[in-house]
XYZ file of C-alpha atoms in Angstrom:
771
model
C 22.859 -24.337 -32.232
C 19.758 -26.251 -31.184
C 21.473 -27.283 -27.941
C 22.350 -23.658 -27.228
C 18.745 -22.594 -27.756
C 17.573 -25.349 -25.433
C 20.090 -24.313 -22.776
C 18.991 -20.658 -22.930
C 15.343 -21.712 -22.774
C 15.942 -23.910 -19.709
C 17.898 -21.110 -18.020
C 15.082 -18.680 -18.766
C 12.453 -21.043 -17.333
C 14.588 -21.618 -14.218
C 14.866 -17.845 -13.729
C 11.089 -17.549 -14.023
C 10.687 -20.349 -11.476
C 12.999 -18.534 -9.049
C 11.023 -15.314 -9.519
C 7.847 -17.296 -8.892
C 9.326 -18.650 -5.662
C 10.171 -15.120 -4.498
C 6.616 -14.033 -5.254
C 5.103 -17.046 -3.464
C 7.121 -16.467 -0.293
C 7.075 -12.657 -0.058
C 3.875 -11.437 -1.707
C 1.320 -10.099 0.781
C -2.007 -9.173 -0.780
C -4.221 -6.479 0.772
C -7.915 -5.779 0.245
C -8.592 -2.290 1.642
C -10.318 -0.495 -1.231
C -9.296 2.896 0.158
C -5.905 2.240 -1.448
C -7.549 3.122 -4.760
C -9.160 6.299 -3.501
C -7.524 9.716 -3.809
C -5.290 10.864 -0.975
C -7.230 13.295 1.264
C -5.850 16.804 1.694
C -8.468 18.753 3.668
C -9.718 17.866 7.188
C -13.169 17.015 5.793
C -11.648 14.704 3.199
C -9.560 12.981 5.879
C -12.694 12.456 7.942
C -14.425 11.091 4.867
C -11.698 8.517 4.308
C -11.755 7.492 7.969
C -15.518 7.101 7.940
C -15.513 5.165 4.672
C -13.539 2.384 6.285
C -13.680 2.789 10.046
C -16.854 4.756 10.741
C -19.673 3.045 12.649
C -22.082 3.483 9.731
C -19.716 1.693 7.339
C -19.301 -1.286 9.693
C -22.992 -1.920 10.306
C -24.603 -5.071 8.964
C -28.387 -4.961 8.710
C -29.957 -8.388 9.230
C -33.538 -9.555 8.645
C -34.905 -13.028 9.501
C -38.035 -14.257 7.734
C -39.946 -17.541 7.754
C -42.069 -19.173 10.458
C -44.174 -17.558 13.182
C -43.127 -14.612 15.331
C -41.994 -16.798 18.219
C -39.682 -18.782 15.922
C -38.184 -15.671 14.342
C -37.720 -14.042 17.745
C -35.954 -17.143 19.060
C -33.652 -17.122 16.030
C -32.958 -13.418 16.537
C -32.038 -13.944 20.197
C -29.920 -16.981 19.363
C -28.059 -15.163 16.596
C -27.506 -12.094 18.788
C -26.175 -14.256 21.608
C -23.755 -16.073 19.273
C -22.483 -12.848 17.679
C -21.947 -11.145 21.047
C -19.482 -13.919 21.856
C -17.706 -13.452 18.504
C -14.672 -11.168 18.661
C -15.346 -10.084 15.068
C -18.384 -8.064 16.215
C -18.211 -5.073 18.537
C -21.935 -4.607 19.075
C -25.126 -6.534 18.368
C -28.554 -4.973 18.932
C -31.930 -6.582 18.276
C -34.257 -4.831 20.738
C -33.881 -7.306 23.600
C -32.429 -6.213 26.919
C -28.795 -7.173 27.341
C -27.501 -6.842 30.888
C -24.020 -7.454 29.529
C -23.876 -4.027 27.861
C -21.954 -2.884 30.910
C -19.166 -4.933 32.397
C -20.103 -6.096 35.918
C -17.251 -4.027 37.369
C -18.736 -0.923 35.719
C -22.341 -1.503 36.839
C -22.022 0.881 39.819
C -21.298 3.633 37.309
C -24.895 3.427 36.090
C -25.751 6.189 38.560
C -23.167 8.447 36.902
C -24.206 7.492 33.369
C -27.972 7.818 33.817
C -29.623 11.287 33.832
C -31.950 10.259 36.674
C -30.061 12.258 39.315
C -30.036 15.424 37.190
C -33.574 16.219 38.351
C -34.016 14.113 41.497
C -32.320 12.235 44.325
C -32.130 8.739 45.800
C -34.383 9.695 48.689
C -37.306 8.026 50.439
C -39.942 9.350 48.037
C -38.108 8.266 44.892
C -37.210 4.826 46.297
C -40.778 4.186 47.522
C -42.209 5.068 44.119
C -39.735 2.806 42.324
C -40.327 -0.124 44.694
C -44.103 0.159 44.260
C -43.568 -0.052 40.505
C -41.412 -3.165 41.016
C -44.268 -4.828 42.889
C -46.499 -4.227 39.872
C -43.747 -5.414 37.512
C -43.354 -8.702 39.377
C -46.932 -9.544 38.453
C -46.232 -8.932 34.744
C -44.608 -11.164 32.060
C -41.329 -9.338 32.750
C -41.084 -10.880 36.225
C -38.512 -13.468 35.165
C -36.098 -10.775 34.002
C -36.709 -8.552 37.031
C -36.128 -11.235 39.658
C -32.465 -11.456 38.742
C -32.071 -7.684 38.393
C -34.061 -6.471 41.421
C -31.551 -6.980 44.289
C -28.818 -4.965 42.604
C -30.908 -2.481 40.636
C -34.357 -1.873 42.160
C -34.610 1.506 40.378
C -33.858 -0.178 37.021
C -31.151 2.322 36.066
C -29.678 -0.350 33.808
C -32.921 -0.598 31.844
C -33.128 3.189 31.651
C -29.619 3.258 30.200
C -30.559 0.539 27.714
C -33.542 2.629 26.633
C -31.362 5.757 26.378
C -28.799 3.870 24.289
C -31.435 2.407 21.978
C -31.760 4.266 18.640
C -34.332 7.044 18.833
C -36.286 5.551 15.955
C -36.464 1.839 16.691
C -38.628 -0.847 15.104
C -41.651 -2.373 16.797
C -40.798 -4.822 19.586
C -42.634 -8.155 19.509
C -41.703 -11.252 21.449
C -38.993 -9.131 23.054
C -37.100 -8.315 19.831
C -37.334 -5.927 16.882
C -39.715 -6.670 14.008
C -40.156 -4.896 10.702
C -43.442 -3.781 9.207
C -43.210 -6.844 6.955
C -43.009 -9.215 9.928
C -39.257 -9.906 9.781
C -37.123 -10.125 12.922
C -34.466 -7.393 12.690
C -30.933 -7.163 14.037
C -28.017 -4.710 13.801
C -24.452 -6.049 14.004
C -21.369 -3.837 14.006
C -18.201 -5.539 12.752
C -14.738 -4.948 14.157
C -13.218 -5.031 10.663
C -13.217 -1.935 8.468
C -16.211 -1.461 6.201
C -13.958 -1.031 3.158
C -11.978 -4.212 3.871
C -13.617 -6.988 1.830
C -11.500 -9.670 3.516
C -12.538 -8.704 7.053
C -16.161 -8.167 6.028
C -16.344 -11.472 4.169
C -14.978 -13.324 7.211
C -17.480 -11.597 9.528
C -20.418 -12.305 7.219
C -19.298 -15.917 6.879
C -19.291 -16.344 10.666
C -22.690 -14.629 10.889
C -24.173 -17.054 8.362
C -22.549 -20.029 10.111
C -23.922 -18.905 13.482
C -27.415 -18.621 12.006
C -27.193 -22.002 10.270
C -26.219 -23.637 13.590
C -29.423 -22.432 15.312
C -32.284 -24.937 15.739
C -35.064 -24.222 13.252
C -32.971 -21.996 11.005
C -33.399 -24.338 8.049
C -36.974 -23.151 7.521
C -36.089 -19.465 7.741
C -34.405 -17.029 5.403
C -31.581 -14.670 6.354
C -31.158 -11.317 4.569
C -27.996 -9.248 5.057
C -27.388 -5.700 3.877
C -25.128 -2.748 4.635
C -21.898 -1.195 3.274
C -19.710 -4.124 4.376
C -21.998 -6.636 2.676
C -21.988 -4.553 -0.495
C -18.184 -4.392 -0.384
C -18.018 -8.190 -0.304
C -20.635 -8.483 -3.046
C -18.850 -6.033 -5.366
C -15.494 -7.692 -4.694
C -16.870 -11.147 -5.529
C -18.714 -9.860 -8.593
C -15.596 -8.130 -9.893
C -13.483 -11.211 -9.289
C -15.989 -13.510 -11.016
C -16.325 -11.297 -14.079
C -12.579 -10.768 -14.295
C -12.116 -14.553 -14.144
C -14.502 -15.429 -16.956
C -13.386 -12.511 -19.097
C -9.786 -13.596 -18.516
C -10.546 -17.192 -19.485
C -12.404 -16.288 -22.670
C -9.854 -13.666 -23.724
C -7.004 -16.119 -23.090
C -8.660 -18.721 -25.308
C -9.287 -16.059 -27.943
C -5.677 -14.906 -27.793
C -4.412 -18.464 -28.241
C -6.649 -18.935 -31.288
C -5.515 -15.563 -32.678
C -1.823 -16.431 -32.328
C -2.293 -19.835 -33.928
C -4.175 -18.310 -36.869
C -1.661 -15.472 -37.236
C 1.531 -17.581 -37.051
C 0.346 -21.181 -37.443
C 2.897 -22.316 -34.902
C 2.423 -23.669 -31.390
C 6.083 -22.903 -30.715
C 5.589 -19.235 -31.594
C 2.583 -19.142 -29.256
C 4.412 -20.691 -26.298
C 7.728 -18.882 -26.771
C 6.002 -15.572 -27.483
C 4.319 -15.797 -24.080
C 7.658 -15.903 -22.222
C 8.394 -12.132 -22.322
C 4.912 -11.340 -21.003
C 5.319 -13.930 -18.227
C 8.727 -12.438 -17.420
C 7.235 -8.968 -17.247
C 4.431 -10.128 -14.938
C 6.774 -11.866 -12.494
C 9.325 -9.035 -12.468
C 6.493 -6.561 -11.910
C 5.205 -8.500 -8.898
C 8.713 -8.834 -7.466
C 9.171 -5.066 -7.863
C 5.927 -4.555 -5.953
C 6.951 -6.847 -3.095
C 10.250 -4.994 -2.775
C 8.663 -1.536 -2.949
C 5.509 -1.958 -0.853
C 4.784 -3.886 2.354
C 1.410 -4.980 0.965
C 0.138 -5.309 -2.610
C -3.515 -4.662 -3.271
C -5.450 -7.404 -5.058
C -6.872 -4.893 -7.536
C -3.322 -3.856 -8.437
C -2.634 -7.393 -9.585
C -5.964 -7.734 -11.405
C -5.680 -4.454 -13.316
C -1.904 -4.727 -13.577
C -2.119 -7.852 -15.694
C -4.622 -6.063 -17.937
C -2.386 -3.020 -18.325
C 0.602 -5.262 -18.936
C -1.217 -6.526 -22.015
C 0.658 -3.777 -23.865
C 3.756 -5.972 -23.512
C 2.299 -8.722 -25.699
C 2.988 -6.403 -28.619
C 6.764 -6.790 -28.249
C 7.037 -10.494 -29.166
C 4.276 -10.030 -31.761
C 6.372 -7.360 -33.486
C 9.373 -9.677 -33.589
C 7.361 -12.631 -34.899
C 5.644 -10.579 -37.608
C 8.677 -8.607 -38.795
C 10.963 -11.600 -39.446
C 11.818 -12.046 -43.092
C 12.152 -15.436 -44.755
C 15.619 -16.821 -44.004
C 16.398 -14.025 -41.526
C 17.475 -14.958 -38.013
C 15.451 -13.686 -35.082
C 18.596 -11.964 -33.736
C 19.023 -9.963 -36.945
C 15.301 -9.128 -37.037
C 15.231 -7.781 -33.494
C 18.341 -5.643 -34.097
C 16.552 -3.819 -36.888
C 13.424 -3.375 -34.796
C 15.077 -2.485 -31.506
C 15.477 1.325 -31.874
C 11.767 1.724 -32.603
C 10.756 -0.923 -30.079
C 12.835 0.768 -27.401
C 11.123 4.073 -28.188
C 7.741 2.373 -27.832
C 8.745 0.856 -24.479
C 10.047 4.175 -23.154
C 6.914 5.982 -24.339
C 4.576 3.500 -22.632
C 6.567 3.796 -19.399
C 6.312 7.590 -19.549
C 2.531 7.320 -20.045
C 2.231 5.081 -16.981
C 4.258 7.525 -14.907
C 1.025 9.545 -14.733
C -0.294 6.816 -12.420
C 2.648 7.291 -10.079
C 2.243 11.065 -10.096
C -1.397 10.692 -8.993
C -0.381 10.184 -5.375
C -2.953 7.400 -4.940
C -1.416 4.341 -3.281
C -3.094 1.789 -5.533
C -2.237 3.663 -8.728
C 1.368 4.103 -7.591
C 1.512 0.330 -7.201
C 0.051 -0.040 -10.705
C 2.758 2.269 -12.054
C 5.563 0.276 -10.432
C 4.070 -3.008 -11.646
C 3.477 -1.952 -15.249
C 6.707 0.008 -15.730
C 8.867 -2.784 -14.274
C 6.867 -5.341 -16.253
C 7.102 -3.455 -19.547
C 10.851 -2.998 -19.174
C 11.351 -6.673 -18.338
C 9.113 -7.821 -21.209
C 10.784 -5.457 -23.668
C 14.360 -6.326 -22.760
C 13.643 -10.057 -22.626
C 12.152 -9.722 -26.126
C 15.389 -8.109 -27.240
C 17.986 -10.193 -25.432
C 16.320 -13.539 -24.685
C 13.504 -14.373 -27.083
C 15.553 -14.200 -30.346
C 17.945 -16.829 -29.002
C 15.225 -19.421 -28.302
C 13.079 -18.943 -31.426
C 13.473 -21.515 -34.234
C 15.996 -20.716 -36.981
C 13.336 -20.779 -39.660
C 10.216 -18.685 -39.652
C 7.377 -18.084 -42.056
C 7.366 -14.656 -43.669
C 3.897 -13.214 -43.070
C 4.276 -10.661 -45.872
C 3.423 -13.364 -48.414
C -0.135 -13.834 -47.128
C -2.532 -12.975 -50.009
C -5.160 -11.380 -47.790
C -2.554 -9.134 -46.208
C -1.400 -7.755 -49.578
C -4.991 -7.084 -50.618
C -5.776 -5.410 -47.306
C -2.693 -3.220 -47.551
C -3.546 -2.207 -51.100
C -7.078 -1.295 -50.021
C -5.764 0.812 -47.149
C -3.271 2.578 -49.382
C -6.062 3.442 -51.820
C -8.029 5.319 -49.196
C -7.997 9.124 -49.615
C -5.822 10.907 -47.092
C -6.203 14.688 -47.333
C -3.700 16.727 -45.409
C -6.545 18.673 -43.807
C -7.969 15.493 -42.203
C -7.359 16.717 -38.608
C -9.561 19.793 -39.179
C -12.936 18.002 -39.620
C -12.007 15.627 -36.806
C -11.354 18.534 -34.451
C -14.597 20.197 -35.581
C -16.560 16.972 -35.019
C -15.007 16.520 -31.579
C -15.872 20.079 -30.539
C -19.432 19.693 -31.824
C -19.972 16.412 -29.988
C -18.543 17.792 -26.765
C -20.674 20.934 -27.029
C -23.972 19.135 -27.740
C -23.344 16.144 -25.468
C -26.127 15.515 -22.917
C -25.627 15.505 -19.173
C -22.661 16.587 -17.025
C -19.134 16.222 -18.388
C -17.529 14.838 -15.207
C -18.750 12.025 -12.993
C -18.019 13.196 -9.443
C -20.394 10.825 -7.649
C -18.493 7.627 -6.918
C -21.704 5.905 -5.811
C -22.902 6.069 -9.424
C -20.167 3.561 -10.274
C -21.589 0.856 -8.019
C -22.583 -2.335 -9.863
C -25.236 -3.195 -7.258
C -28.716 -3.973 -8.581
C -31.356 -1.380 -7.796
C -33.473 -3.863 -5.827
C -30.594 -4.472 -3.385
C -30.137 -0.744 -2.825
C -33.886 -0.309 -2.320
C -33.892 -3.200 0.146
C -31.007 -1.600 2.055
C -32.852 1.717 2.218
C -35.978 -0.053 3.510
C -34.073 -1.939 6.223
C -32.124 1.182 7.192
C -35.382 3.092 7.560
C -36.984 0.331 9.666
C -33.966 0.027 11.951
C -33.200 3.724 12.250
C -29.634 2.915 11.180
C -27.212 5.836 10.718
C -27.366 7.838 7.525
C -24.205 7.100 5.524
C -24.175 10.587 4.003
C -24.211 12.982 6.966
C -21.889 13.169 9.941
C -21.862 15.539 12.913
C -18.308 16.668 13.680
C -17.449 18.118 17.103
C -13.964 19.447 17.935
C -12.309 20.301 21.269
C -8.824 20.365 22.821
C -9.504 17.135 24.768
C -11.926 14.219 24.878
C -13.876 15.684 27.801
C -14.354 18.893 25.831
C -15.922 16.857 23.010
C -18.290 15.229 25.533
C -19.287 18.649 26.953
C -19.921 20.023 23.462
C -21.934 16.928 22.541
C -24.091 17.369 25.645
C -24.758 20.991 24.622
C -25.874 19.785 21.190
C -28.304 17.174 22.496
C -31.273 19.516 23.204
C -30.823 21.212 19.825
C -30.936 17.890 18.030
C -33.965 16.748 20.019
C -35.728 19.888 18.778
C -34.834 18.865 15.220
C -36.293 15.410 15.823
C -39.500 16.976 17.190
C -39.670 19.220 14.115
C -39.260 16.115 11.907
C -36.116 17.517 10.303
C -34.268 14.506 11.662
C -35.301 10.992 12.701
C -32.555 10.287 15.215
C -28.973 10.892 16.266
C -26.133 9.406 18.245
C -23.811 11.467 20.438
C -20.824 10.315 22.464
C -22.260 12.130 25.516
C -25.357 9.896 25.423
C -23.130 6.951 26.291
C -20.506 8.718 28.385
C -21.273 12.051 30.134
C -18.508 14.598 30.603
C -16.588 14.693 33.891
C -18.476 17.697 35.287
C -21.824 15.977 34.765
C -20.543 12.780 36.359
C -19.148 14.756 39.288
C -22.500 16.505 39.856
C -24.366 13.203 39.797
C -21.829 11.621 42.100
C -22.297 14.458 44.589
C -26.036 13.674 44.749
C -25.479 10.061 45.808
C -26.322 9.633 49.532
C -23.881 8.100 51.970
C -24.584 4.591 53.215
C -26.299 5.678 56.452
C -28.600 8.130 54.650
C -29.437 5.593 51.928
C -30.079 2.904 54.538
C -32.530 5.148 56.382
C -34.292 6.158 53.156
C -34.574 2.513 52.108
C -35.986 1.569 55.532
C -38.693 4.193 55.222
C -39.464 3.294 51.603
C -39.850 -0.413 52.454
C -42.369 0.249 55.193
C -45.463 -1.827 54.442
C -43.873 -3.648 51.509
C -43.229 -7.401 51.294
C -39.520 -6.976 50.395
C -36.836 -7.940 52.913
C -34.395 -5.102 53.501
C -31.314 -7.337 53.202
C -32.421 -8.201 49.648
C -31.098 -4.810 48.508
C -27.632 -5.029 50.064
C -26.036 -5.272 46.527
C -27.845 -2.051 45.602
C -26.454 -0.220 48.632
C -22.987 -1.579 47.879
C -23.149 -0.233 44.316
C -24.238 3.230 45.497
C -21.400 3.358 48.008
C -18.918 2.206 45.342
C -20.150 4.861 42.914
C -19.757 7.605 45.591
C -16.031 6.975 45.870
C -15.197 5.692 42.378
C -12.882 7.577 40.054
C -14.864 9.314 37.343
C -15.399 7.299 34.193
C -13.106 8.111 31.247
C -13.242 6.818 27.658
C -10.284 4.534 28.442
C -12.144 2.992 31.407
C -15.408 2.803 29.462
C -13.580 0.871 26.730
C -13.707 -2.195 28.978
C -17.447 -2.477 28.387
C -19.016 -4.003 25.269
C -19.979 -0.448 24.283
C -16.372 0.685 24.459
C -15.807 0.128 20.753
C -18.714 2.404 19.952
C -17.237 5.224 22.035
C -13.820 4.571 20.472
C -15.326 5.036 17.007
C -16.970 8.312 18.087
C -13.924 9.907 19.741
C -10.638 10.330 17.903
C -7.414 12.201 18.584
C -6.292 13.922 15.412
C -3.682 16.594 14.666
C -3.287 17.788 18.256
C -7.005 17.980 19.113
C -9.966 15.678 19.691
C -12.793 15.069 17.260
C -16.216 13.687 18.056
C -17.994 11.905 15.215
C -21.736 11.511 15.674
C -24.004 9.698 13.262
C -27.456 10.852 12.211
C -30.400 8.922 10.824
C -33.181 10.141 8.578
C -31.911 13.625 7.705
C -34.900 15.297 6.010
C -33.739 18.929 6.157
C -29.962 19.164 6.219
C -29.904 22.965 6.187
C -32.154 23.165 9.283
C -30.018 20.622 11.140
C -26.833 22.460 10.151
C -28.300 25.770 11.391
C -29.311 24.207 14.706
C -25.816 22.778 15.165
C -24.213 26.134 14.338
C -26.426 27.932 16.898
C -25.356 25.690 19.792
C -22.309 27.820 20.533
C -19.800 24.961 20.289
C -17.219 23.969 17.691
C -19.420 21.618 15.679
C -20.625 21.327 12.106
C -22.695 19.061 9.892
C -20.472 17.328 7.344
C -21.970 16.188 4.045
C -19.815 13.204 3.092
C -21.175 13.320 -0.453
C -19.886 16.876 -0.902
C -16.556 15.881 0.659
C -16.236 12.913 -1.695
C -17.031 15.045 -4.735
C -14.433 17.636 -3.760
C -11.928 14.832 -3.253
C -12.664 13.395 -6.692
C -12.422 16.827 -8.314
C -9.056 17.527 -6.658
C -7.756 14.119 -7.689
C -8.954 14.599 -11.254
C -7.090 17.898 -11.446
C -3.935 16.171 -10.262
C -4.341 13.376 -12.813
C -4.892 15.894 -15.610
C -1.751 17.775 -14.617
C 0.173 14.491 -14.607
C -1.202 13.619 -18.051
C -0.162 17.003 -19.428
C 3.315 16.565 -17.994
C 3.505 13.047 -19.428
C 2.370 14.368 -22.835
C 5.125 16.983 -22.854
C 7.671 14.369 -21.857
C 6.357 12.032 -24.554
C 6.711 14.721 -27.213
C 10.287 15.356 -26.143
C 11.113 11.631 -26.073
C 9.560 10.924 -29.486
C 11.216 13.978 -31.035
C 14.647 12.988 -29.743
C 14.173 9.353 -30.774
C 12.984 10.177 -34.286
C 15.260 13.238 -34.553
C 12.502 15.185 -36.257
C 9.642 17.381 -35.016
C 7.706 16.556 -38.186
C 8.008 12.803 -37.599
C 7.100 13.259 -33.943
C 3.945 15.070 -35.074
C 3.006 12.095 -37.283
C 3.191 9.882 -34.178
C 1.576 12.122 -31.577
C -1.156 13.711 -33.720
C -3.118 10.450 -34.305
C -2.813 9.609 -30.599
C -4.069 13.047 -29.536
C -6.958 13.154 -32.019
C -8.015 9.590 -31.155
C -8.047 10.425 -27.439
C -10.354 13.393 -27.976
C -12.544 11.326 -30.311
C -13.047 8.736 -27.566
C -14.055 11.477 -25.131
C -16.476 12.960 -27.642
C -18.158 9.653 -28.512
C -18.603 8.696 -24.863
C -20.049 12.097 -24.079
C -22.463 11.832 -27.021
C -23.590 8.523 -25.512
C -24.397 10.446 -22.349
C -21.555 8.913 -20.324
C -20.032 11.298 -17.730
C -16.249 10.989 -17.582
C -14.968 9.414 -14.369
C -11.500 8.857 -12.957
C -11.525 5.379 -14.452
C -12.104 6.795 -17.929
C -8.972 8.916 -17.495
C -6.954 5.861 -16.491
C -8.301 3.984 -19.517
C -7.456 6.884 -21.853
C -3.841 6.682 -20.719
C -3.811 2.955 -21.444
C -5.394 3.455 -24.884
C -2.880 6.200 -25.679
C -0.019 3.844 -24.776
C -1.357 1.255 -27.204
C -2.088 3.788 -29.953
C 1.359 5.284 -29.674
C 2.837 1.952 -30.744
C 0.630 1.803 -33.838
C 1.617 5.308 -34.944
C 5.307 4.681 -34.278
C 5.461 1.650 -36.523
C 3.245 3.068 -39.283
C 5.406 6.193 -39.352
C 8.436 3.979 -40.054
C 8.559 4.216 -43.852
C 11.090 1.721 -45.228
C 9.920 2.069 -48.826
C 9.637 -1.726 -48.875
C 6.034 -2.902 -49.568
C 6.796 -6.282 -47.951
C 7.987 -4.575 -44.756
C 4.906 -2.388 -44.761
C 2.764 -5.532 -44.946
C 4.695 -7.017 -42.005
C 4.038 -3.828 -40.014
C 0.358 -4.075 -40.888
C 0.255 -7.763 -39.887
C 1.828 -7.103 -36.483
C -0.458 -4.138 -35.843
C -3.609 -6.014 -36.883
C -2.734 -8.890 -34.538
C -2.125 -6.391 -31.693
C -5.368 -4.531 -32.414
C -7.468 -7.718 -32.501
C -5.862 -8.924 -29.274
C -6.623 -5.608 -27.550
C -10.188 -5.484 -28.889
C -10.727 -9.055 -27.725
C -9.869 -8.239 -24.106
C -11.244 -4.734 -23.789
C -14.246 -5.325 -26.004
C -15.360 -8.023 -23.558
C -14.759 -5.684 -20.620
C -17.055 -3.177 -22.345
C -19.905 -5.705 -21.980
C -19.316 -6.141 -18.245
C -22.132 -5.324 -15.847
C -19.615 -3.655 -13.500
C -19.464 0.082 -14.317
C -15.742 0.410 -13.604
C -14.807 -2.502 -15.880
C -17.268 -1.286 -18.499
C -15.766 2.217 -18.413
C -12.251 0.875 -18.921
C -13.277 -1.644 -21.575
C -15.351 0.757 -23.690
C -12.768 3.531 -23.487
C -9.815 1.350 -24.483
C -11.768 -0.510 -27.191
C -12.848 2.789 -28.776
C -9.336 4.151 -28.367
C -7.724 1.152 -30.041
C -10.094 1.429 -33.001
C -9.601 5.178 -33.447
C -5.836 4.971 -32.938
C -5.513 2.215 -35.530
C -7.537 4.062 -38.160
C -5.921 7.454 -37.616
C -2.406 5.980 -37.455
C -2.896 4.570 -40.953
C -4.663 7.595 -42.413
C -2.058 10.041 -41.081
C 1.056 7.923 -41.703
C 3.381 9.700 -44.174
C 4.345 6.615 -46.182
C 0.715 5.895 -47.004
C 0.151 9.178 -48.800
C -0.160 9.292 -52.582
C 1.556 12.467 -53.690
């Protein structure tokens, strides 16, 4: 018999090793946090989701350099900007210095089509003479070094005019040729190629940014500050991972101690862990087969949710009688255990019905894991457990505890005061009932958020709340509409309703505008004559400006510049992020900075006579959360109805089903009431945690409802339930102390739920009544 047990155990371990090999070779972990956001349904919600991850505002890193004198900080700023411009992970780097490389050399002739200079003038003798006289003055200034290289090809400095036009309207002070803050820090804006909601891509970009700064001479005496949505994503991801790690370590140690105290057997501890390990591996394999990529949060939360499965081996270990084989014990338990497994799976189906990718993954993981853990407890674990086991019903403390519980008064009208108390607490609870603002769930310290706001204000960085949306049948239509909006927005800036804005047409004019500018370019003979006249009496040689004449002639005959052609320049990524083809039409997405009067800006946009509107991303996110919450609530109601049907059929009695479902229902509403009395608005994560707590509480009620009439068996039921309750409180009680709001919401909700479910399951169990 011992050899058979050993053979089954080895076979089981080999199967787990094979599952582990499948996981190691096929598991692909993703990091895009949008997987755990509700699926968008309206156009505004779809835009919100795009902007959360791909929008230019979400991919901006705000950088400040402090330490040393201004010259040192400026040199570090230029060195860092130069290094990042060569890094493929960054699409744009701006620090206030002039970068001739903003336009590809092959696109430099297009500066005459991009600049508004020709809208109100011409490249004639008067204009050229005035510009050349200014260049003579410039050559005697500190900017002479820069101008000497630029003068032959661009004597009118159209490139510098474009750089000024493309610089944010509200820019910091320029000292030593770069941006400086009011606190004396050198400032820099870097736009990453990776999505703002992708912690992996953002972490890699930030790592390369730090490495580039550390490699600069003199950086050791300076301090680098980074802020922005991408940086916060990395910070939150690391903070969550760190807290999950230490909570996991402590709870694992606590669980080991609990099992040793409860069963006084290392073998029971090790063998009892096998079903949970089986469930975890089967769950991951199910994920790899069902989804091309598994989110890291799915695994982190999945293992927490799978903690329900630890109850299955605990039930078997606690319910074994003295001299009874594990096989015989599990046969007696199996009908009720199977009902508990099916009920938990039904509860987790609400995750799948949510329509959210990450929660659907959680549903697949937990349901597959629970089934694997449950069936391995039934068909594998009994055959590897030792033949002899200690009967826990003989523990003196357990008998005393059971007697004390049985002596408690249990009036049949108990639900009535509980319902009254719940209604009273919900009615008098302070603050809003629902938490619609996802930003309130950020674990970031207030000083970091204040620092980000300060840097964003200094740099004139885009506002992450408002977005200007322009629609047209084609990309050129979006550019025309954007150009029509520009004077309206400049009026808003003058009225101080707005600090600044960015439009696609500022970087790339529409085709009609380019065509009009192109028509104003003189032919080579005319330009040559105008240049001759303008140079009269000046020290410049005429042949010096041959590259300038070549560029003008090239621009006269060049094909008009399209977004696809413009994409070849370093600014191409910016245009790509501002123009998008969606659902058969084109959308222009323009960022705003410093919105002081949103209603005035919205009215100005509406009066422009184009298809454009001001989108409040906060309102869009709140509507998305509200719609998702409604869907979750519908799924929970459907799961509740299915649970009632399942429990009724399993127990073959509506009355017995009531004894199981009533404690679970009352405990759920009690948790809501207590959290509301504490002033906690209910978020989506609270709803997820309530489902988890209900799954745990359902098990307690199921087993307490099972009245065998045997006091020893009732003590075994109590022992198993107490061990399960302590294990759950150990894990989720620690989560309740987390500094991360999401973890704290889940931990507090489940810990309260476990406590209420345990108490109500005992007080409302039929066999505990004294008639």
